[in-house]
Amino acid sequence: MSINEIQDSIIEDFSMYEDWADKYEFIIELGKELPAMNELYKIEENLIKGCQSRVWLHAHEEEGVLKFQADSDAIITKGIIGLLIKVFSGHTAQEIANTDIYFLKEIGLQEHLSPTRANGLVSMVKQIKNYAIAFNLKS
Amino acid sequence: MGAITTGLNVQAIREDFPILKTLVHNKPLVYFDNAASTQKPKIVLDTEYHYYSSQYANIHRGVHYLSQIGTELYEKTRHIVKDFIGANSEREIIFTKGTTNSINLLAYSWSSAFLKPGDEILITGMEHHSNIVPWQLACQRHGATLKVVPLQEDGSINIDEVKNMISEKTRLFSFTYVSNALGTINPVKEMTAIAHQAGAHVLIDAAQAIQHIAINVQELNCDFLAFSGHKIYGPTGTGILYGKEALLDAMPPFEGGGDMIKDVKFEQTSFNELPFKFEAGTPNIAGTIALGTAIEYVEKIGLDNIFAYEEELLKYGTEQLQQINGLTIYGNSIHKSSVLSFLLDGAHPYDVGVILDHLGIAIRTGHHCTQPIMDYFCIPGTCRASIAFYNTKEEIDLLVTGIQRASKMLL
């Protein structure tokens, strides 16, 4: 699936949740289910310091696509990280660099991608794009 | 649930604050972020509106009607503040942009006059970053050393430790009256006396005290005191630096510009008298005038009444929060004011804050600009509910229900 197809399927998944609490319970569940990040990658240079929650992001290239691992100490942030990884991981650097993120707005979670939230997610998305641009230049 | 026994008519007070009728995420706002900033009574908003709509002009030295009216109103606030904190004269009341600005003014001007290489400045382990960083910078500039009275487990400091750490090298003891992150009320009068015995000057950061506790600077005998307008129901961008006249006189100006001069020649400039020496440029005129209104409003209700009511709310809130499974309160000093800092076992404060927000409850999460306190307790931050006199027991009950809901969702 392309990045946009994945975004659309997430929007569809979320369309069944009318109540904010159901939506957040789902996000929290995603956070709990996100595979633990390899401790080797949970290092200072992979740390994106938000004001409140900390986010770690590691990227590597595998058979022509970029793979991401990430973690956070806050579970809601971690749940949204799970969604971002689902969207971005396993795609070519070119597709990642050229695709805009719109699903968070559509599912009513755009506020978590606001710079004023200081949860590290804005920087994480920026960092994912930067990796993609860097890999693009390399190849 | 017991009724509040103190004499405040809180329902009437709530009517004075238009924002308290706001809906947040379609739920009635429960505002517990008062330590960050307080809401404004309508009378303060009206003062600003009225000034801009029918009295506005730049102040000081204008011969025309509006300029004179504005100057009178502006200087009236200085008089109100002088009486409010019991200063000797208006010359001791400097208008600033807020507590941070007041402390930075001192860190520059006081340090230029009084701080020498080898000297020491003493602070405590519970200071806000704005009472740490300006002194670090001043110490770097003047070759002085910053020393810190350590925090104790209950969020207080040990007064014997203060006596141990003060020496003949100490030039200034700068400390907060009330901790913004823990709520601890410091024994400021005793701390001031100890510092004076050693020959040090004293700055009290009253940012978290001025809205809760009646203050008289002459009774405390502090040399300097700083607070912000926006934390005492006034506008942002207003603040006060109180200083004893002799000390302010001995200090060089902070910022140069209009209003702070007597005579300007290219060769040399002489400076205006106090307090104008420290007030360069066009100030926040409307905000300062409205700050006067805010202080009058608080005085009308009475700080003793406010303190008694808030103390009762804090006691009730502490009892209720303590009953929540897995909740730890940070800051358990016997002397506390208006702050409930807590963590839920296994839940990040950010997550708790997000869920409470969706329930219409505004609290603050994070390190509250006091990273050294968080490091002391080895925690990333806390959830902080902070009380004002417009809060109610019913709102505390909503907070408790909200925390229980967050706990259920997150854990």
Coordinates of C-alpha atoms in Angstrom, one line a residue:
Chain A
M1 CA 0.0 0.0 0.0
S2 CA 1.1 3.5 -0.6
I3 CA 1.5 6.0 2.2
N4 CA -1.8 7.7 1.3
E5 CA -3.6 4.3 1.1
I6 CA -2.4 3.6 4.6
Q7 CA -3.5 7.0 5.8
D8 CA -6.9 6.5 4.3
S9 CA -7.3 3.1 5.9
I10 CA -6.4 4.6 9.3
I11 CA -9.1 7.3 8.7
E12 CA -11.6 4.6 8.1
D13 CA -10.5 2.7 11.2
F14 CA -11.1 5.8 13.3
S15 CA -14.5 6.7 11.7
M16 CA -16.2 4.2 14.0
Y17 CA -15.2 6.2 17.1
E18 CA -17.5 9.1 17.7
D19 CA -16.6 9.6 21.4
W20 CA -13.2 11.2 22.2
A21 CA -12.7 8.6 25.0
D22 CA -13.1 5.6 22.6
K23 CA -10.6 7.2 20.3
Y24 CA -8.1 7.8 23.0
E25 CA -8.6 4.3 24.4
F26 CA -7.7 3.0 21.0
I27 CA -4.6 5.2 20.8
I28 CA -3.5 4.1 24.3
E29 CA -4.0 0.5 23.2
L30 CA -1.8 1.1 20.1
G31 CA 0.8 2.7 22.4
K32 CA 0.8 -0.4 24.6
E33 CA 1.0 -2.7 21.6
L34 CA 3.9 -0.9 19.8
P35 CA 6.8 -3.3 19.7
A36 CA 9.5 -2.3 22.2
M37 CA 12.3 -0.3 20.6
N38 CA 15.6 -2.1 20.6
E39 CA 17.4 -0.8 23.7
L40 CA 20.6 -0.3 21.6
Y41 CA 18.8 2.5 19.7
K42 CA 17.4 4.2 22.8
I43 CA 20.4 6.5 23.0
E44 CA 21.0 10.2 23.4
E45 CA 21.5 10.8 19.6
N46 CA 18.2 9.2 18.8
L47 CA 16.4 11.2 21.4
I48 CA 14.0 14.0 20.3
K49 CA 13.5 16.2 23.3
G50 CA 10.0 17.4 23.6
C51 CA 9.3 19.7 26.5
Q52 CA 7.2 17.1 28.2
S53 CA 7.3 13.6 26.7
R54 CA 10.5 12.2 25.3
V55 CA 10.6 10.6 21.8
W56 CA 13.3 8.3 20.5
L57 CA 13.5 7.6 16.7
H58 CA 15.8 5.2 14.8
A59 CA 15.9 4.8 11.0
H60 CA 17.6 2.3 8.8
E61 CA 17.5 1.3 5.2
E62 CA 16.5 -2.3 4.2
E63 CA 16.1 -3.5 0.6
G64 CA 15.5 0.0 -0.8
V65 CA 13.0 1.1 1.8
L66 CA 13.3 3.0 5.1
K67 CA 12.3 1.3 8.3
F68 CA 11.6 3.2 11.5
Q69 CA 11.6 2.3 15.2
A70 CA 10.4 4.7 17.8
D71 CA 9.4 5.0 21.4
S72 CA 8.1 7.5 24.0
D73 CA 7.7 7.7 27.7
A74 CA 4.2 9.0 27.3
I75 CA 1.6 6.4 26.2
I76 CA -0.6 8.7 24.1
T77 CA 2.4 10.0 22.3
K78 CA 3.5 6.4 21.8
G79 CA 0.2 5.5 20.3
I80 CA 0.4 8.2 17.8
I81 CA 4.0 7.2 17.1
G82 CA 2.6 3.7 16.3
L83 CA 0.3 5.3 13.7
L84 CA 3.2 7.4 12.2
I85 CA 5.4 4.3 11.9
K86 CA 2.6 2.4 10.3
V87 CA 2.3 5.2 7.8
F88 CA 5.9 5.9 7.0
S89 CA 7.9 2.6 7.7
G90 CA 8.6 0.4 4.7
H91 CA 8.4 3.0 2.0
T92 CA 11.0 4.5 -0.3
A93 CA 12.8 7.6 0.8
Q94 CA 11.3 9.4 -2.2
E95 CA 7.7 8.5 -1.3
I96 CA 8.3 9.6 2.3
A97 CA 9.9 12.9 1.3
N98 CA 7.1 13.7 -1.1
T99 CA 4.0 12.7 0.9
D100 CA 2.1 15.0 3.2
I101 CA 0.6 13.8 6.5
Y102 CA -3.1 14.4 6.6
F103 CA -4.6 11.5 8.6
L104 CA -4.1 13.1 12.0
K105 CA -6.2 16.1 11.0
E106 CA -8.9 13.8 9.6
I107 CA -9.1 11.7 12.7
G108 CA -9.2 14.8 15.0
L109 CA -5.8 14.4 16.5
Q110 CA -4.0 17.2 14.8
E111 CA -3.6 19.0 18.1
H112 CA -0.9 16.4 19.0
L113 CA 1.1 17.6 16.0
S114 CA 1.0 21.2 17.1
P115 CA 4.4 22.7 18.0
T116 CA 2.8 24.2 21.2
R117 CA 2.1 20.6 22.5
A118 CA 5.8 20.1 23.1
N119 CA 5.4 16.3 23.0
G120 CA 8.2 15.7 20.4
L121 CA 5.9 14.5 17.6
V122 CA 6.4 17.5 15.4
S123 CA 10.1 17.1 15.6
M124 CA 9.7 13.3 15.0
V125 CA 7.8 13.9 11.7
K126 CA 10.4 16.5 10.7
Q127 CA 13.1 14.0 11.5
I128 CA 11.5 11.3 9.5
K129 CA 11.3 13.6 6.5
N130 CA 14.9 14.7 7.0
Y131 CA 16.1 11.0 7.0
A132 CA 14.1 10.5 3.8
I133 CA 15.7 13.6 2.2
A134 CA 19.2 12.5 3.3
F135 CA 18.7 8.9 2.0
N136 CA 17.4 10.4 -1.3
L137 CA 20.5 12.5 -1.7
K138 CA 22.7 9.5 -0.9
S139 CA 21.2 7.3 -3.6
Chain B
M1 CA -19.0 16.9 51.4
G2 CA -18.6 19.6 54.0
A3 CA -19.5 23.2 53.1
I4 CA -16.9 25.8 52.9
T5 CA -16.8 27.6 56.2
T6 CA -15.0 30.8 55.4
G7 CA -16.7 34.0 54.5
L8 CA -16.2 34.3 50.7
N9 CA -19.2 34.4 48.4
V10 CA -17.5 32.3 45.8
Q11 CA -20.6 32.1 43.5
A12 CA -20.6 35.9 43.4
I13 CA -16.8 36.0 42.8
R14 CA -17.2 33.5 39.9
E15 CA -19.7 35.9 38.3
D16 CA -16.9 38.5 38.2
F17 CA -14.8 36.3 35.9
P18 CA -16.4 36.0 32.4
I19 CA -14.1 33.2 31.2
L20 CA -15.3 30.8 33.9
K21 CA -18.5 30.4 31.8
T22 CA -16.4 29.1 28.9
L23 CA -17.0 25.6 27.5
V24 CA -13.9 23.5 26.7
H25 CA -14.4 20.4 24.5
N26 CA -18.1 21.1 25.2
K27 CA -17.7 20.8 29.0
P28 CA -17.7 23.6 31.5
L29 CA -14.2 24.9 32.1
V30 CA -12.6 23.8 35.3
Y31 CA -9.5 26.0 35.6
F32 CA -6.8 24.7 37.8
D33 CA -3.8 26.3 36.1
N34 CA -3.7 29.4 38.4
A35 CA 0.0 29.1 39.3
A36 CA 0.8 29.6 35.6
S37 CA -1.6 32.5 35.3
T38 CA -4.8 33.7 36.9
Q39 CA -8.0 34.7 35.0
K40 CA -9.1 38.3 34.9
P41 CA -12.2 39.8 36.6
K42 CA -14.4 41.9 34.3
I43 CA -13.5 45.1 36.1
V44 CA -9.9 44.6 35.0
L45 CA -10.9 44.1 31.4
D46 CA -13.2 47.1 31.6
T47 CA -10.4 49.3 32.9
E48 CA -8.2 48.4 30.0
Y49 CA -11.0 48.8 27.5
H50 CA -12.0 52.2 29.0
Y51 CA -8.4 53.5 29.0
Y52 CA -7.8 52.6 25.3
S53 CA -11.3 53.7 24.2
S54 CA -11.5 57.1 25.9
Q55 CA -8.3 58.0 27.9
Y56 CA -5.4 56.8 25.8
A57 CA -2.2 58.8 25.0
N58 CA 1.4 58.3 25.9
I59 CA 2.3 59.3 29.4
H60 CA 4.9 61.4 31.2
R61 CA 5.8 64.9 30.1
G62 CA 2.8 65.4 27.8
V63 CA 1.2 68.8 28.4
H64 CA -2.0 67.8 26.7
Y65 CA -5.2 66.6 28.6
L66 CA -5.1 62.9 27.7
S67 CA -1.4 62.5 28.4
Q68 CA -2.0 64.0 31.9
I69 CA -4.9 61.7 32.6
G70 CA -2.9 58.7 31.5
T71 CA 0.0 59.7 33.7
E72 CA -2.2 60.2 36.7
L73 CA -3.8 56.8 36.2
Y74 CA -0.5 55.1 35.6
E75 CA 1.1 56.7 38.7
K76 CA -2.0 55.8 40.7
T77 CA -1.1 52.1 40.3
R78 CA 2.3 52.9 41.7
H79 CA 0.6 54.4 44.7
I80 CA -1.8 51.4 45.0
V81 CA 1.1 48.9 44.9
K82 CA 3.1 51.0 47.4
D83 CA 0.2 50.7 49.9
F84 CA -0.5 47.1 49.0
I85 CA 3.0 45.8 49.9
G86 CA 3.7 48.5 52.6
A87 CA 6.6 50.2 50.9
N88 CA 8.0 53.5 52.2
S89 CA 7.5 55.5 49.0
E90 CA 6.6 55.3 45.4
R91 CA 10.3 55.7 44.5
E92 CA 10.7 52.1 45.7
I93 CA 8.2 50.7 43.2
I94 CA 9.6 49.9 39.8
F95 CA 7.3 48.9 37.0
T96 CA 8.6 45.9 35.0
K97 CA 7.3 43.4 32.5
G98 CA 6.9 40.7 35.2
T99 CA 8.9 38.7 37.8
T100 CA 11.4 37.4 35.3
N101 CA 12.1 41.0 34.1
S102 CA 12.4 42.2 37.7
I103 CA 14.9 39.6 38.6
N104 CA 16.9 40.2 35.4
L105 CA 17.0 43.9 36.2
L106 CA 18.5 43.1 39.6
A107 CA 20.9 40.5 38.2
Y108 CA 22.3 43.2 36.0
S109 CA 22.1 46.4 38.0
W110 CA 22.5 45.1 41.5
S111 CA 25.3 42.8 40.4
S112 CA 27.1 45.8 38.7
A113 CA 27.0 47.7 42.0
F114 CA 27.5 45.0 44.6
L115 CA 28.9 41.7 43.2
K116 CA 32.7 41.2 43.1
P117 CA 35.0 38.3 42.2
G118 CA 35.0 35.6 45.0
D119 CA 31.6 36.7 46.3
E120 CA 28.7 34.2 46.6
I121 CA 25.0 34.3 45.8
L122 CA 22.7 31.9 47.7
I123 CA 19.5 30.5 46.3
T124 CA 17.4 27.4 47.3
G125 CA 16.8 24.1 45.5
M126 CA 13.2 25.0 44.8
E127 CA 13.7 28.1 42.7
H128 CA 12.0 28.7 39.4
H129 CA 14.4 28.8 36.4
S130 CA 14.0 32.6 36.4
N131 CA 15.5 32.8 39.9
I132 CA 18.4 30.5 38.9
V133 CA 19.6 31.4 35.4
P134 CA 19.9 35.2 35.8
W135 CA 22.1 34.6 38.8
Q136 CA 24.2 32.0 37.0
L137 CA 24.8 34.6 34.2
A138 CA 25.6 37.3 36.8
C139 CA 28.0 35.0 38.6
Q140 CA 29.7 34.3 35.3
R141 CA 30.1 38.0 34.5
H142 CA 31.4 39.0 37.9
G143 CA 33.5 35.9 38.9
A144 CA 31.1 35.0 41.7
T145 CA 29.8 31.6 42.8
L146 CA 26.2 30.4 43.0
K147 CA 25.3 28.2 46.0
V148 CA 22.1 26.3 46.6
V149 CA 20.4 25.4 49.9
P150 CA 19.3 21.8 49.2
L151 CA 15.7 20.7 49.1
Q152 CA 14.3 18.1 51.5
E153 CA 12.0 15.2 50.9
D154 CA 8.9 17.0 52.0
G155 CA 9.6 19.9 49.6
S156 CA 10.9 22.3 52.2
I157 CA 14.3 23.6 53.1
N158 CA 16.1 23.2 56.5
I159 CA 16.7 26.5 58.1
D160 CA 19.8 25.2 59.8
E161 CA 21.2 24.5 56.4
V162 CA 20.6 28.1 55.5
K163 CA 22.6 29.2 58.5
N164 CA 25.4 26.8 57.5
M165 CA 25.6 28.0 54.0
I166 CA 25.4 31.8 54.6
S167 CA 28.9 33.2 55.1
E168 CA 30.6 36.6 55.0
K169 CA 31.1 35.9 51.3
T170 CA 27.4 35.8 50.6
R171 CA 26.3 39.1 49.0
L172 CA 22.7 38.1 48.2
F173 CA 20.2 35.5 49.3
S174 CA 17.5 35.2 46.7
F175 CA 14.6 32.8 47.3
T176 CA 11.0 32.2 46.5
Y177 CA 8.2 32.9 49.0
V178 CA 6.1 30.0 47.6
S179 CA 7.3 27.2 45.4
N180 CA 5.5 27.2 42.1
A181 CA 6.0 23.4 41.6
L182 CA 5.4 22.2 45.2
G183 CA 3.5 24.9 47.0
T184 CA 5.9 25.1 49.9
I185 CA 5.7 28.4 51.8
N186 CA 9.1 29.4 53.0
P187 CA 9.8 31.0 56.4
V188 CA 10.8 34.2 54.5
K189 CA 11.0 36.5 57.5
E190 CA 13.5 34.2 59.3
M191 CA 15.5 33.6 56.1
T192 CA 15.7 37.4 55.6
A193 CA 16.9 37.9 59.2
I194 CA 19.6 35.2 58.8
A195 CA 20.9 36.8 55.6
H196 CA 20.9 40.2 57.1
Q197 CA 22.9 39.0 60.1
A198 CA 25.6 37.8 57.6
G199 CA 25.5 41.1 55.8
A200 CA 23.8 39.8 52.7
H201 CA 21.0 41.5 50.7
V202 CA 17.7 39.7 50.3
L203 CA 15.5 39.3 47.2
I204 CA 12.1 37.5 47.7
D205 CA 10.5 36.1 44.5
A206 CA 6.8 36.6 45.4
A207 CA 5.4 35.5 42.1
Q208 CA 3.4 32.7 43.8
A209 CA 2.7 34.5 47.0
I210 CA 1.4 37.9 46.1
Q211 CA -2.1 36.5 45.1
H212 CA -2.4 34.3 48.2
I213 CA -0.6 35.9 51.2
A214 CA -0.8 39.4 52.6
I215 CA 2.7 40.9 52.2
N216 CA 4.3 43.8 54.0
V217 CA 7.9 44.5 52.8
Q218 CA 8.8 46.5 55.9
E219 CA 7.6 43.8 58.2
L220 CA 9.6 41.2 56.2
N221 CA 12.5 43.7 55.9
C222 CA 13.5 42.2 52.6
D223 CA 15.7 44.4 50.4
F224 CA 14.0 43.5 47.2
L225 CA 10.7 41.8 46.2
A226 CA 9.5 40.8 42.7
F227 CA 6.1 39.8 41.4
S228 CA 4.0 39.6 38.2
G229 CA 0.7 41.3 37.5
H230 CA -0.8 38.4 35.6
K231 CA -0.6 36.1 38.6
I232 CA -2.7 38.5 40.7
Y233 CA -5.6 38.7 38.3
G234 CA -4.0 41.6 36.3
P235 CA -2.8 41.8 32.7
T236 CA 0.3 40.0 31.3
G237 CA 3.4 42.0 30.7
T238 CA 3.1 43.9 33.9
G239 CA 5.2 43.4 37.0
I240 CA 6.8 45.0 40.0
L241 CA 10.2 45.2 41.5
Y242 CA 10.3 46.6 45.0
G243 CA 13.6 47.8 46.3
K244 CA 14.8 49.8 49.3
E245 CA 15.5 53.3 48.1
A246 CA 19.1 53.5 49.3
L247 CA 20.0 50.3 47.4
L248 CA 18.1 51.3 44.2
D249 CA 19.9 54.6 44.3
A250 CA 23.3 52.9 44.5
M251 CA 22.5 50.7 41.4
P252 CA 23.2 51.8 37.8
P253 CA 20.3 51.8 35.3
F254 CA 19.4 48.5 33.5
E255 CA 18.1 49.6 30.1
G256 CA 18.8 53.0 28.5
G257 CA 16.3 55.0 26.5
G258 CA 13.6 57.5 26.9
D259 CA 12.0 58.4 30.2
M260 CA 15.0 57.2 32.3
I261 CA 17.2 60.2 31.6
K262 CA 17.6 63.7 33.2
D263 CA 20.0 65.2 30.6
V264 CA 21.5 63.6 27.5
K265 CA 24.7 64.9 25.9
F266 CA 26.8 62.9 23.5
E267 CA 29.6 63.2 26.0
Q268 CA 27.7 62.1 29.0
T269 CA 24.1 61.4 30.2
S270 CA 22.7 61.9 33.6
F271 CA 19.9 59.8 34.8
N272 CA 16.4 60.4 36.0
E273 CA 15.5 59.9 39.7
L274 CA 13.8 56.9 41.1
P275 CA 11.8 55.0 40.1
F276 CA 12.1 56.3 36.5
K277 CA 15.8 55.6 36.3
F278 CA 14.8 51.9 35.8
E279 CA 11.9 52.5 33.4
A280 CA 13.2 53.1 29.9
G281 CA 10.8 53.5 27.0
T282 CA 7.0 53.5 26.7
P283 CA 5.7 51.0 29.2
N284 CA 2.6 48.8 29.2
I285 CA 0.4 51.8 30.2
A286 CA -3.0 50.2 29.9
G287 CA -1.8 47.0 31.6
T288 CA -0.3 48.8 34.5
I289 CA -3.4 50.9 35.0
A290 CA -5.5 47.7 35.0
L291 CA -3.1 46.1 37.4
G292 CA -4.1 48.8 39.8
T293 CA -7.7 47.8 39.4
A294 CA -6.8 44.1 39.9
I295 CA -5.0 44.8 43.2
E296 CA -8.0 46.9 44.4
Y297 CA -10.3 44.0 43.5
V298 CA -8.1 41.6 45.6
E299 CA -7.9 44.1 48.5
K300 CA -11.7 44.4 48.5
I301 CA -12.1 40.6 48.9
G302 CA -9.2 40.7 51.4
L303 CA -6.1 38.5 51.2
D304 CA -6.8 37.1 54.7
N305 CA -10.2 35.8 53.5
I306 CA -8.6 34.5 50.3
F307 CA -5.8 32.7 52.2
A308 CA -8.3 31.1 54.6
Y309 CA -10.6 29.9 51.7
E310 CA -7.7 28.6 49.6
E311 CA -6.2 26.8 52.6
E312 CA -9.5 25.0 53.1
L313 CA -9.7 24.1 49.4
L314 CA -6.1 22.9 49.5
K315 CA -6.8 20.7 52.6
Y316 CA -9.9 19.3 50.9
G317 CA -8.1 18.7 47.7
T318 CA -5.1 17.0 49.4
E319 CA -7.5 14.7 51.3
Q320 CA -9.4 13.7 48.2
L321 CA -6.3 13.2 46.0
Q322 CA -4.7 11.0 48.7
Q323 CA -7.6 8.6 48.4
I324 CA -6.8 7.9 44.7
N325 CA -5.0 4.6 44.3
G326 CA -1.4 4.9 43.1
L327 CA -1.3 8.7 43.4
T328 CA 1.7 10.4 45.0
I329 CA 1.6 14.1 46.0
Y330 CA 4.9 15.9 45.7
G331 CA 5.4 18.7 48.2
N332 CA 4.1 17.8 51.6
S333 CA 5.5 20.7 53.7
I334 CA 3.4 21.7 56.7
H335 CA 3.3 25.2 55.3
K336 CA 1.8 25.0 51.8
S337 CA -0.2 27.2 49.5
S338 CA -2.6 26.4 46.6
V339 CA -0.6 23.8 44.7
L340 CA -1.3 20.1 44.3
S341 CA 1.6 18.5 42.4
F342 CA 1.1 14.8 41.8
L343 CA 1.9 11.7 39.8
L344 CA -0.2 8.6 39.0
D345 CA 1.9 5.5 39.3
G346 CA 2.8 4.2 35.9
A347 CA 1.2 7.2 34.0
H348 CA 3.2 10.0 32.3
P349 CA 2.0 13.4 33.4
Y350 CA 1.5 14.4 29.7
D351 CA -1.1 11.6 29.3
V352 CA -3.0 12.5 32.4
G353 CA -3.0 16.2 31.2
V354 CA -4.4 15.2 27.8
I355 CA -7.3 13.2 29.2
L356 CA -8.2 15.9 31.9
D357 CA -8.2 18.5 29.1
H358 CA -10.8 16.5 27.2
L359 CA -12.9 16.6 30.4
G360 CA -12.6 20.4 30.4
I361 CA -10.1 20.4 33.3
A362 CA -7.1 22.6 32.8
I363 CA -4.0 21.6 34.8
R364 CA -0.3 22.0 34.0
T365 CA 2.0 19.1 33.3
G366 CA 5.8 19.0 33.0
H367 CA 8.7 20.4 34.9
H368 CA 7.1 23.7 35.7
C369 CA 10.4 25.5 34.9
T370 CA 11.9 23.8 38.0
Q371 CA 14.0 21.1 36.5
P372 CA 16.3 20.8 39.5
I373 CA 13.2 19.9 41.7
M374 CA 12.3 17.2 39.2
D375 CA 15.9 15.9 39.2
Y376 CA 15.8 15.8 43.0
F377 CA 12.7 13.6 43.0
C378 CA 14.0 11.6 39.9
I379 CA 10.8 12.3 38.0
P380 CA 10.2 13.7 34.5
G381 CA 7.6 16.2 35.8
T382 CA 4.4 16.3 37.6
C383 CA 0.7 17.1 37.1
R384 CA 0.0 20.3 38.9
A385 CA -3.5 21.5 39.9
S386 CA -3.2 25.0 41.3
I387 CA -6.0 26.8 43.2
A388 CA -7.4 30.3 43.1
F389 CA -10.2 31.8 45.2
Y390 CA -12.8 31.3 42.4
N391 CA -12.3 27.5 42.5
T392 CA -14.8 25.3 44.5
K393 CA -15.0 22.0 46.2
E394 CA -17.2 20.8 43.4
E395 CA -14.4 21.5 41.0
I396 CA -12.0 19.5 43.1
D397 CA -14.5 16.6 43.0
L398 CA -14.5 16.9 39.2
L399 CA -10.7 16.8 39.2
V400 CA -10.7 13.7 41.4
T401 CA -13.3 12.0 39.1
G402 CA -11.1 13.1 36.1
I403 CA -8.0 11.6 37.5
Q404 CA -9.8 8.4 38.3
R405 CA -11.0 8.3 34.7
A406 CA -7.5 8.9 33.4
S407 CA -6.2 6.2 35.7
K408 CA -8.7 3.7 34.3
M409 CA -7.9 4.7 30.7
L410 CA -4.1 4.7 31.0
L411 CA -3.3 1.9 33.4

